[in-house]
């Protein structure tokens, strides 16, 4: 069974600060996705990273896939209250449609 | 666009009752999935359907059955509900049987008393 460990589980910071969320595994994934989930809603895809070492930017969010494709990070610059939510990483083993392996998530609160 | 629609949004059952959760997608996706989300556990895959006419077990299939009714619809059935099945259930779909972004519904919140 492939496992994805996310850290931290909870993070509360002030508006304007920077933060990094980590997603680690001992397994290799063919791709890794980051989702954001708001209360009462389903997860919404933010980004997919496929190549080892790949870096993708989405406005103030920077996503990186580790060289060995076992880990990933999400860095938010100058966090805003609108960034508040549950951030989930999810890995795909590749090949078939056997679903995604999700981390347990990081609950992020950005205080004004 | 509706995307992935789940019904009902909320349900309370008594232990031993049966129920079917419905899911429909309007994106012409081939693959569909059922997950459950529990506090501290993240999302766990219950069953998936790679394409119309096929279904396979995921990580936590015990106590559940599924039916891929057609390309649009994928239902999840609890034959004899147990308190351990209290959870939020999410249906998702993706374009093909290669890894694709998954599109999620807004969930069914199910309580088993």
PDB file of C-alpha atoms in Angstrom:
ATOM      1  CA  UNK A   1       0.000   0.000   0.000  1.00  0.00           C
ATOM      2  CA  UNK A   2       1.393   3.387  -0.979  1.00  0.00           C
ATOM      3  CA  UNK A   3       1.252   6.059   1.708  1.00  0.00           C
ATOM      4  CA  UNK A   4       1.522   9.820   1.483  1.00  0.00           C
ATOM      5  CA  UNK A   5       2.473  11.710   4.611  1.00  0.00           C
ATOM      6  CA  UNK A   6       1.475  15.353   4.718  1.00  0.00           C
ATOM      7  CA  UNK A   7       2.883  17.882   7.131  1.00  0.00           C
ATOM      8  CA  UNK A   8       1.949  19.891   8.977  1.00  0.00           C
ATOM      9  CA  UNK A   9      -1.576  18.668   9.693  1.00  0.00           C
ATOM     10  CA  UNK A  10      -2.657  22.082  10.944  1.00  0.00           C
ATOM     11  CA  UNK A  11      -1.195  25.510  10.283  1.00  0.00           C
ATOM     12  CA  UNK A  12      -2.463  28.884  11.397  1.00  0.00           C
ATOM     13  CA  UNK A  13      -0.534  31.962  10.315  1.00  0.00           C
ATOM     14  CA  UNK A  14      -1.019  35.671   9.834  1.00  0.00           C
ATOM     15  CA  UNK A  15      -1.882  37.278   6.541  1.00  0.00           C
ATOM     16  CA  UNK A  16       1.243  38.146   4.568  1.00  0.00           C
ATOM     17  CA  UNK A  17       3.414  35.316   5.891  1.00  0.00           C
ATOM     18  CA  UNK A  18       4.896  32.565   3.751  1.00  0.00           C
ATOM     19  CA  UNK A  19       4.358  28.851   4.319  1.00  0.00           C
ATOM     20  CA  UNK A  20       5.298  25.463   2.943  1.00  0.00           C
ATOM     21  CA  UNK A  21       3.312  22.235   3.059  1.00  0.00           C
ATOM     22  CA  UNK A  22       5.084  18.931   2.503  1.00  0.00           C
ATOM     23  CA  UNK A  23       3.938  15.648   1.016  1.00  0.00           C
ATOM     24  CA  UNK A  24       6.313  12.689   1.430  1.00  0.00           C
ATOM     25  CA  UNK A  25       6.311   9.012   0.559  1.00  0.00           C
ATOM     26  CA  UNK A  26       8.662   6.076   0.345  1.00  0.00           C
ATOM     27  CA  UNK A  27       6.971   5.098  -2.917  1.00  0.00           C
ATOM     28  CA  UNK A  28       7.488   6.481  -6.392  1.00  0.00           C
ATOM     29  CA  UNK A  29       4.491   8.090  -8.054  1.00  0.00           C
ATOM     30  CA  UNK A  30       4.002   8.637 -11.759  1.00  0.00           C
ATOM     31  CA  UNK A  31       2.360  11.957 -10.998  1.00  0.00           C
ATOM     32  CA  UNK A  32       1.190  13.951  -8.048  1.00  0.00           C
ATOM     33  CA  UNK A  33      -1.750  16.266  -7.735  1.00  0.00           C
ATOM     34  CA  UNK A  34      -2.620  18.989  -5.256  1.00  0.00           C
ATOM     35  CA  UNK A  35      -6.234  19.725  -4.386  1.00  0.00           C
ATOM     36  CA  UNK A  36      -7.892  22.336  -2.252  1.00  0.00           C
ATOM     37  CA  UNK A  37     -11.110  21.618  -0.397  1.00  0.00           C
ATOM     38  CA  UNK A  38     -13.472  24.084   1.244  1.00  0.00           C
ATOM     39  CA  UNK A  39     -16.049  23.102   3.902  1.00  0.00           C
ATOM     40  CA  UNK A  40     -19.084  21.381   2.434  1.00  0.00           C
ATOM     41  CA  UNK A  41     -17.514  20.972  -0.987  1.00  0.00           C
ATOM     42  CA  UNK A  42     -15.477  18.423  -2.886  1.00  0.00           C
ATOM     43  CA  UNK A  43     -11.754  18.775  -3.567  1.00  0.00           C
ATOM     44  CA  UNK A  44     -10.809  20.987  -6.494  1.00  0.00           C
ATOM     45  CA  UNK A  45      -7.646  20.343  -8.473  1.00  0.00           C
ATOM     46  CA  UNK A  46      -4.920  22.993  -8.217  1.00  0.00           C
ATOM     47  CA  UNK A  47      -2.089  21.389 -10.166  1.00  0.00           C
ATOM     48  CA  UNK A  48      -0.636  18.147 -11.490  1.00  0.00           C
ATOM     49  CA  UNK A  49       3.127  17.553 -11.525  1.00  0.00           C
ATOM     50  CA  UNK A  50       4.507  14.734 -13.605  1.00  0.00           C
ATOM     51  CA  UNK A  51       8.258  15.107 -14.129  1.00  0.00           C
ATOM     52  CA  UNK A  52      10.808  14.688 -11.354  1.00  0.00           C
ATOM     53  CA  UNK A  53      12.136  18.106 -10.358  1.00  0.00           C
ATOM     54  CA  UNK A  54       9.225  19.887 -11.983  1.00  0.00           C
ATOM     55  CA  UNK A  55       8.185  23.267 -10.591  1.00  0.00           C
ATOM     56  CA  UNK A  56       4.832  24.855 -11.358  1.00  0.00           C
ATOM     57  CA  UNK A  57       3.553  28.239 -10.288  1.00  0.00           C
ATOM     58  CA  UNK A  58      -0.041  29.300  -9.850  1.00  0.00           C
ATOM     59  CA  UNK A  59      -0.049  32.972  -8.852  1.00  0.00           C
ATOM     60  CA  UNK A  60       1.337  32.968  -5.273  1.00  0.00           C
ATOM     61  CA  UNK A  61       1.435  29.162  -5.076  1.00  0.00           C
ATOM     62  CA  UNK A  62       4.555  27.219  -6.094  1.00  0.00           C
ATOM     63  CA  UNK A  63       4.452  23.448  -6.439  1.00  0.00           C
ATOM     64  CA  UNK A  64       7.500  21.220  -6.702  1.00  0.00           C
ATOM     65  CA  UNK A  65       7.832  17.510  -7.467  1.00  0.00           C
ATOM     66  CA  UNK A  66      10.896  15.832  -6.008  1.00  0.00           C
ATOM     67  CA  UNK A  67      13.623  14.555  -8.306  1.00  0.00           C
ATOM     68  CA  UNK A  68      12.862  10.958  -7.308  1.00  0.00           C
ATOM     69  CA  UNK A  69       9.085  11.511  -7.651  1.00  0.00           C
ATOM     70  CA  UNK A  70       8.526  10.477  -4.031  1.00  0.00           C
ATOM     71  CA  UNK A  71       7.746  13.850  -2.519  1.00  0.00           C
ATOM     72  CA  UNK A  72       6.260  17.223  -3.270  1.00  0.00           C
ATOM     73  CA  UNK A  73       5.861  20.618  -1.674  1.00  0.00           C
ATOM     74  CA  UNK A  74       3.439  23.511  -1.874  1.00  0.00           C
ATOM     75  CA  UNK A  75       4.772  26.954  -1.036  1.00  0.00           C
ATOM     76  CA  UNK A  76       2.453  29.939  -0.593  1.00  0.00           C
ATOM     77  CA  UNK A  77       3.911  33.419  -0.683  1.00  0.00           C
ATOM     78  CA  UNK A  78       2.222  36.292   1.142  1.00  0.00           C
ATOM     79  CA  UNK A  79      -0.711  34.194   2.315  1.00  0.00           C
ATOM     80  CA  UNK A  80      -4.163  35.737   2.224  1.00  0.00           C
ATOM     81  CA  UNK A  81      -7.364  34.845   4.126  1.00  0.00           C
ATOM     82  CA  UNK A  82      -8.785  33.482   0.862  1.00  0.00           C
ATOM     83  CA  UNK A  83      -6.090  30.770   0.948  1.00  0.00           C
ATOM     84  CA  UNK A  84      -7.759  29.230   3.997  1.00  0.00           C
ATOM     85  CA  UNK A  85      -8.809  25.641   3.365  1.00  0.00           C
ATOM     86  CA  UNK A  86      -7.818  21.983   3.400  1.00  0.00           C
ATOM     87  CA  UNK A  87      -4.927  21.190   1.058  1.00  0.00           C
ATOM     88  CA  UNK A  88      -4.609  17.599  -0.132  1.00  0.00           C
ATOM     89  CA  UNK A  89      -1.842  15.926  -2.060  1.00  0.00           C
ATOM     90  CA  UNK A  90      -2.674  12.828  -4.083  1.00  0.00           C
ATOM     91  CA  UNK A  91      -0.382  10.450  -5.879  1.00  0.00           C
ATOM     92  CA  UNK A  92      -1.003   8.236  -8.867  1.00  0.00           C
ATOM     93  CA  UNK A  93       0.876   4.973  -9.262  1.00  0.00           C
ATOM     94  CA  UNK A  94       0.414   5.109 -12.985  1.00  0.00           C
ATOM     95  CA  UNK A  95      -1.010   2.881 -15.669  1.00  0.00           C
ATOM     96  CA  UNK A  96      -4.551   2.033 -14.762  1.00  0.00           C
ATOM     97  CA  UNK A  97      -7.515   3.933 -13.430  1.00  0.00           C
ATOM     98  CA  UNK A  98      -7.017   2.695  -9.911  1.00  0.00           C
ATOM     99  CA  UNK A  99      -7.740   5.984  -8.262  1.00  0.00           C
ATOM    100  CA  UNK A 100      -5.470   8.232  -6.278  1.00  0.00           C
ATOM    101  CA  UNK A 101      -3.695   7.779  -2.954  1.00  0.00           C
ATOM    102  CA  UNK A 102      -4.458  10.821  -0.840  1.00  0.00           C
ATOM    103  CA  UNK A 103      -2.535  12.322   2.023  1.00  0.00           C
ATOM    104  CA  UNK A 104      -4.507  13.193   5.145  1.00  0.00           C
ATOM    105  CA  UNK A 105      -4.442  16.876   4.330  1.00  0.00           C
ATOM    106  CA  UNK A 106      -3.205  20.139   5.796  1.00  0.00           C
ATOM    107  CA  UNK A 107      -5.756  22.426   7.410  1.00  0.00           C
ATOM    108  CA  UNK A 108      -4.577  25.948   6.676  1.00  0.00           C
ATOM    109  CA  UNK A 109      -5.989  29.041   8.387  1.00  0.00           C
ATOM    110  CA  UNK A 110      -4.837  32.499   7.355  1.00  0.00           C
ATOM    111  CA  UNK A 111      -5.785  35.087   9.928  1.00  0.00           C
ATOM    112  CA  UNK A 112      -6.378  38.702   8.832  1.00  0.00           C
TER     113      UNK A 112
ATOM    114  CA  UNK B   1     -22.058  23.024 -16.242  1.00  0.00           C
ATOM    115  CA  UNK B   2     -23.094  20.714 -13.430  1.00  0.00           C
ATOM    116  CA  UNK B   3     -19.966  18.516 -13.499  1.00  0.00           C
ATOM    117  CA  UNK B   4     -20.423  15.722 -10.953  1.00  0.00           C
ATOM    118  CA  UNK B   5     -23.774  15.613  -9.162  1.00  0.00           C
ATOM    119  CA  UNK B   6     -24.354  13.545  -6.044  1.00  0.00           C
ATOM    120  CA  UNK B   7     -27.659  12.784  -4.373  1.00  0.00           C
ATOM    121  CA  UNK B   8     -28.698  12.977  -1.646  1.00  0.00           C
ATOM    122  CA  UNK B   9     -26.561  15.628   0.066  1.00  0.00           C
ATOM    123  CA  UNK B  10     -27.452  14.435   3.565  1.00  0.00           C
ATOM    124  CA  UNK B  11     -28.898  11.200   4.931  1.00  0.00           C
ATOM    125  CA  UNK B  12     -29.435   9.622   8.326  1.00  0.00           C
ATOM    126  CA  UNK B  13     -29.928   5.863   8.522  1.00  0.00           C
ATOM    127  CA  UNK B  14     -30.463   3.342  11.255  1.00  0.00           C
ATOM    128  CA  UNK B  15     -28.095   0.408  11.629  1.00  0.00           C
ATOM    129  CA  UNK B  16     -29.099  -2.366   9.247  1.00  0.00           C
ATOM    130  CA  UNK B  17     -30.934  -0.173   6.757  1.00  0.00           C
ATOM    131  CA  UNK B  18     -29.906  -0.132   3.120  1.00  0.00           C
ATOM    132  CA  UNK B  19     -29.313   2.818   0.859  1.00  0.00           C
ATOM    133  CA  UNK B  20     -28.008   3.742  -2.575  1.00  0.00           C
ATOM    134  CA  UNK B  21     -25.948   6.872  -3.178  1.00  0.00           C
ATOM    135  CA  UNK B  22     -26.314   8.258  -6.666  1.00  0.00           C
ATOM    136  CA  UNK B  23     -23.670   9.944  -8.813  1.00  0.00           C
ATOM    137  CA  UNK B  24     -23.909  11.360 -12.321  1.00  0.00           C
ATOM    138  CA  UNK B  25     -21.399  13.246 -14.460  1.00  0.00           C
ATOM    139  CA  UNK B  26     -22.049  15.275 -17.580  1.00  0.00           C
ATOM    140  CA  UNK B  27     -18.465  15.565 -18.858  1.00  0.00           C
ATOM    141  CA  UNK B  28     -18.482  12.364 -20.932  1.00  0.00           C
ATOM    142  CA  UNK B  29     -15.783  10.910 -18.680  1.00  0.00           C
ATOM    143  CA  UNK B  30     -14.889   7.252 -18.911  1.00  0.00           C
ATOM    144  CA  UNK B  31     -13.661   6.635 -15.363  1.00  0.00           C
ATOM    145  CA  UNK B  32     -15.599   7.126 -12.135  1.00  0.00           C
ATOM    146  CA  UNK B  33     -14.701   6.663  -8.472  1.00  0.00           C
ATOM    147  CA  UNK B  34     -16.198   6.491  -5.013  1.00  0.00           C
ATOM    148  CA  UNK B  35     -14.212   7.756  -1.997  1.00  0.00           C
ATOM    149  CA  UNK B  36     -15.003   8.173   1.665  1.00  0.00           C
ATOM    150  CA  UNK B  37     -13.536  10.964   3.777  1.00  0.00           C
ATOM    151  CA  UNK B  38     -13.178  10.566   7.525  1.00  0.00           C
ATOM    152  CA  UNK B  39     -11.555  12.941  10.031  1.00  0.00           C
ATOM    153  CA  UNK B  40      -7.862  12.231  10.307  1.00  0.00           C
ATOM    154  CA  UNK B  41      -7.977   9.620   7.525  1.00  0.00           C
ATOM    155  CA  UNK B  42      -8.050  11.624   4.329  1.00  0.00           C
ATOM    156  CA  UNK B  43      -9.893  10.302   1.289  1.00  0.00           C
ATOM    157  CA  UNK B  44      -9.893   6.556   0.740  1.00  0.00           C
ATOM    158  CA  UNK B  45     -10.956   4.812  -2.446  1.00  0.00           C
ATOM    159  CA  UNK B  46     -13.913   2.448  -2.070  1.00  0.00           C
ATOM    160  CA  UNK B  47     -14.565   1.322  -5.661  1.00  0.00           C
ATOM    161  CA  UNK B  48     -13.808   2.579  -9.122  1.00  0.00           C
ATOM    162  CA  UNK B  49     -14.971   2.011 -12.672  1.00  0.00           C
ATOM    163  CA  UNK B  50     -12.320   2.412 -15.328  1.00  0.00           C
ATOM    164  CA  UNK B  51     -14.903   2.377 -18.089  1.00  0.00           C
ATOM    165  CA  UNK B  52     -18.553   1.573 -18.668  1.00  0.00           C
ATOM    166  CA  UNK B  53     -19.207  -2.058 -17.794  1.00  0.00           C
ATOM    167  CA  UNK B  54     -16.250  -2.522 -15.448  1.00  0.00           C
ATOM    168  CA  UNK B  55     -15.861  -2.054 -11.700  1.00  0.00           C
ATOM    169  CA  UNK B  56     -12.993  -2.816  -9.315  1.00  0.00           C
ATOM    170  CA  UNK B  57     -12.347  -2.718  -5.604  1.00  0.00           C
ATOM    171  CA  UNK B  58     -10.330   0.054  -4.043  1.00  0.00           C
ATOM    172  CA  UNK B  59      -8.734   0.295  -0.629  1.00  0.00           C
ATOM    173  CA  UNK B  60     -11.876  -0.070   1.545  1.00  0.00           C
ATOM    174  CA  UNK B  61     -14.602  -1.992  -0.369  1.00  0.00           C
ATOM    175  CA  UNK B  62     -16.064  -4.105   2.460  1.00  0.00           C
ATOM    176  CA  UNK B  63     -19.749  -3.396   3.105  1.00  0.00           C
ATOM    177  CA  UNK B  64     -20.299  -1.674  -0.227  1.00  0.00           C
ATOM    178  CA  UNK B  65     -21.413  -2.559  -3.731  1.00  0.00           C
ATOM    179  CA  UNK B  66     -21.369  -0.447  -6.871  1.00  0.00           C
ATOM    180  CA  UNK B  67     -23.115  -0.329 -10.219  1.00  0.00           C
ATOM    181  CA  UNK B  68     -21.931   1.478 -13.332  1.00  0.00           C
ATOM    182  CA  UNK B  69     -25.385   1.984 -14.758  1.00  0.00           C
ATOM    183  CA  UNK B  70     -24.173   3.683 -17.939  1.00  0.00           C
ATOM    184  CA  UNK B  71     -21.362   6.029 -18.900  1.00  0.00           C
ATOM    185  CA  UNK B  72     -22.856   8.886 -16.878  1.00  0.00           C
ATOM    186  CA  UNK B  73     -23.948   7.161 -13.691  1.00  0.00           C
ATOM    187  CA  UNK B  74     -22.124   5.264 -10.944  1.00  0.00           C
ATOM    188  CA  UNK B  75     -24.020   4.286  -7.799  1.00  0.00           C
ATOM    189  CA  UNK B  76     -22.800   3.100  -4.400  1.00  0.00           C
ATOM    190  CA  UNK B  77     -24.968   0.795  -2.291  1.00  0.00           C
ATOM    191  CA  UNK B  78     -24.815   0.040   1.411  1.00  0.00           C
ATOM    192  CA  UNK B  79     -26.725  -3.227   1.893  1.00  0.00           C
ATOM    193  CA  UNK B  80     -26.764  -3.219   5.702  1.00  0.00           C
ATOM    194  CA  UNK B  81     -25.496   0.063   7.091  1.00  0.00           C
ATOM    195  CA  UNK B  82     -23.189   0.064  10.112  1.00  0.00           C
ATOM    196  CA  UNK B  83     -22.107   2.976  12.351  1.00  0.00           C
ATOM    197  CA  UNK B  84     -18.545   2.572  10.991  1.00  0.00           C
ATOM    198  CA  UNK B  85     -19.878   3.676   7.609  1.00  0.00           C
ATOM    199  CA  UNK B  86     -20.736   7.119   8.939  1.00  0.00           C
ATOM    200  CA  UNK B  87     -18.696   9.343   6.659  1.00  0.00           C
ATOM    201  CA  UNK B  88     -18.729  11.848   3.848  1.00  0.00           C
ATOM    202  CA  UNK B  89     -18.857  10.089   0.483  1.00  0.00           C
ATOM    203  CA  UNK B  90     -17.422  11.659  -2.633  1.00  0.00           C
ATOM    204  CA  UNK B  91     -17.914  10.618  -6.219  1.00  0.00           C
ATOM    205  CA  UNK B  92     -15.317  11.646  -8.792  1.00  0.00           C
ATOM    206  CA  UNK B  93     -14.744  11.216 -12.499  1.00  0.00           C
ATOM    207  CA  UNK B  94     -11.831  11.505 -14.894  1.00  0.00           C
ATOM    208  CA  UNK B  95     -11.525  11.591 -18.644  1.00  0.00           C
ATOM    209  CA  UNK B  96      -9.768   8.322 -19.314  1.00  0.00           C
ATOM    210  CA  UNK B  97      -8.095   5.358 -17.713  1.00  0.00           C
ATOM    211  CA  UNK B  98      -4.782   7.164 -17.733  1.00  0.00           C
ATOM    212  CA  UNK B  99      -4.200   9.384 -14.774  1.00  0.00           C
ATOM    213  CA  UNK B 100      -6.226  12.499 -15.243  1.00  0.00           C
ATOM    214  CA  UNK B 101      -7.393  15.247 -12.955  1.00  0.00           C
ATOM    215  CA  UNK B 102     -10.329  14.013 -11.015  1.00  0.00           C
ATOM    216  CA  UNK B 103     -13.488  16.087 -10.780  1.00  0.00           C
ATOM    217  CA  UNK B 104     -15.343  15.680  -7.508  1.00  0.00           C
ATOM    218  CA  UNK B 105     -18.942  16.120  -6.511  1.00  0.00           C
ATOM    219  CA  UNK B 106     -19.844  17.995  -3.337  1.00  0.00           C
ATOM    220  CA  UNK B 107     -20.353  14.853  -1.296  1.00  0.00           C
ATOM    221  CA  UNK B 108     -23.054  12.968   0.571  1.00  0.00           C
ATOM    222  CA  UNK B 109     -22.949  13.298   4.345  1.00  0.00           C
ATOM    223  CA  UNK B 110     -24.152  10.009   5.755  1.00  0.00           C
ATOM    224  CA  UNK B 111     -24.817   9.260   9.432  1.00  0.00           C
ATOM    225  CA  UNK B 112     -25.591   5.767  10.648  1.00  0.00           C
ATOM    226  CA  UNK B 113     -27.214   5.611  14.074  1.00  0.00           C
TER     227      UNK B 113
END
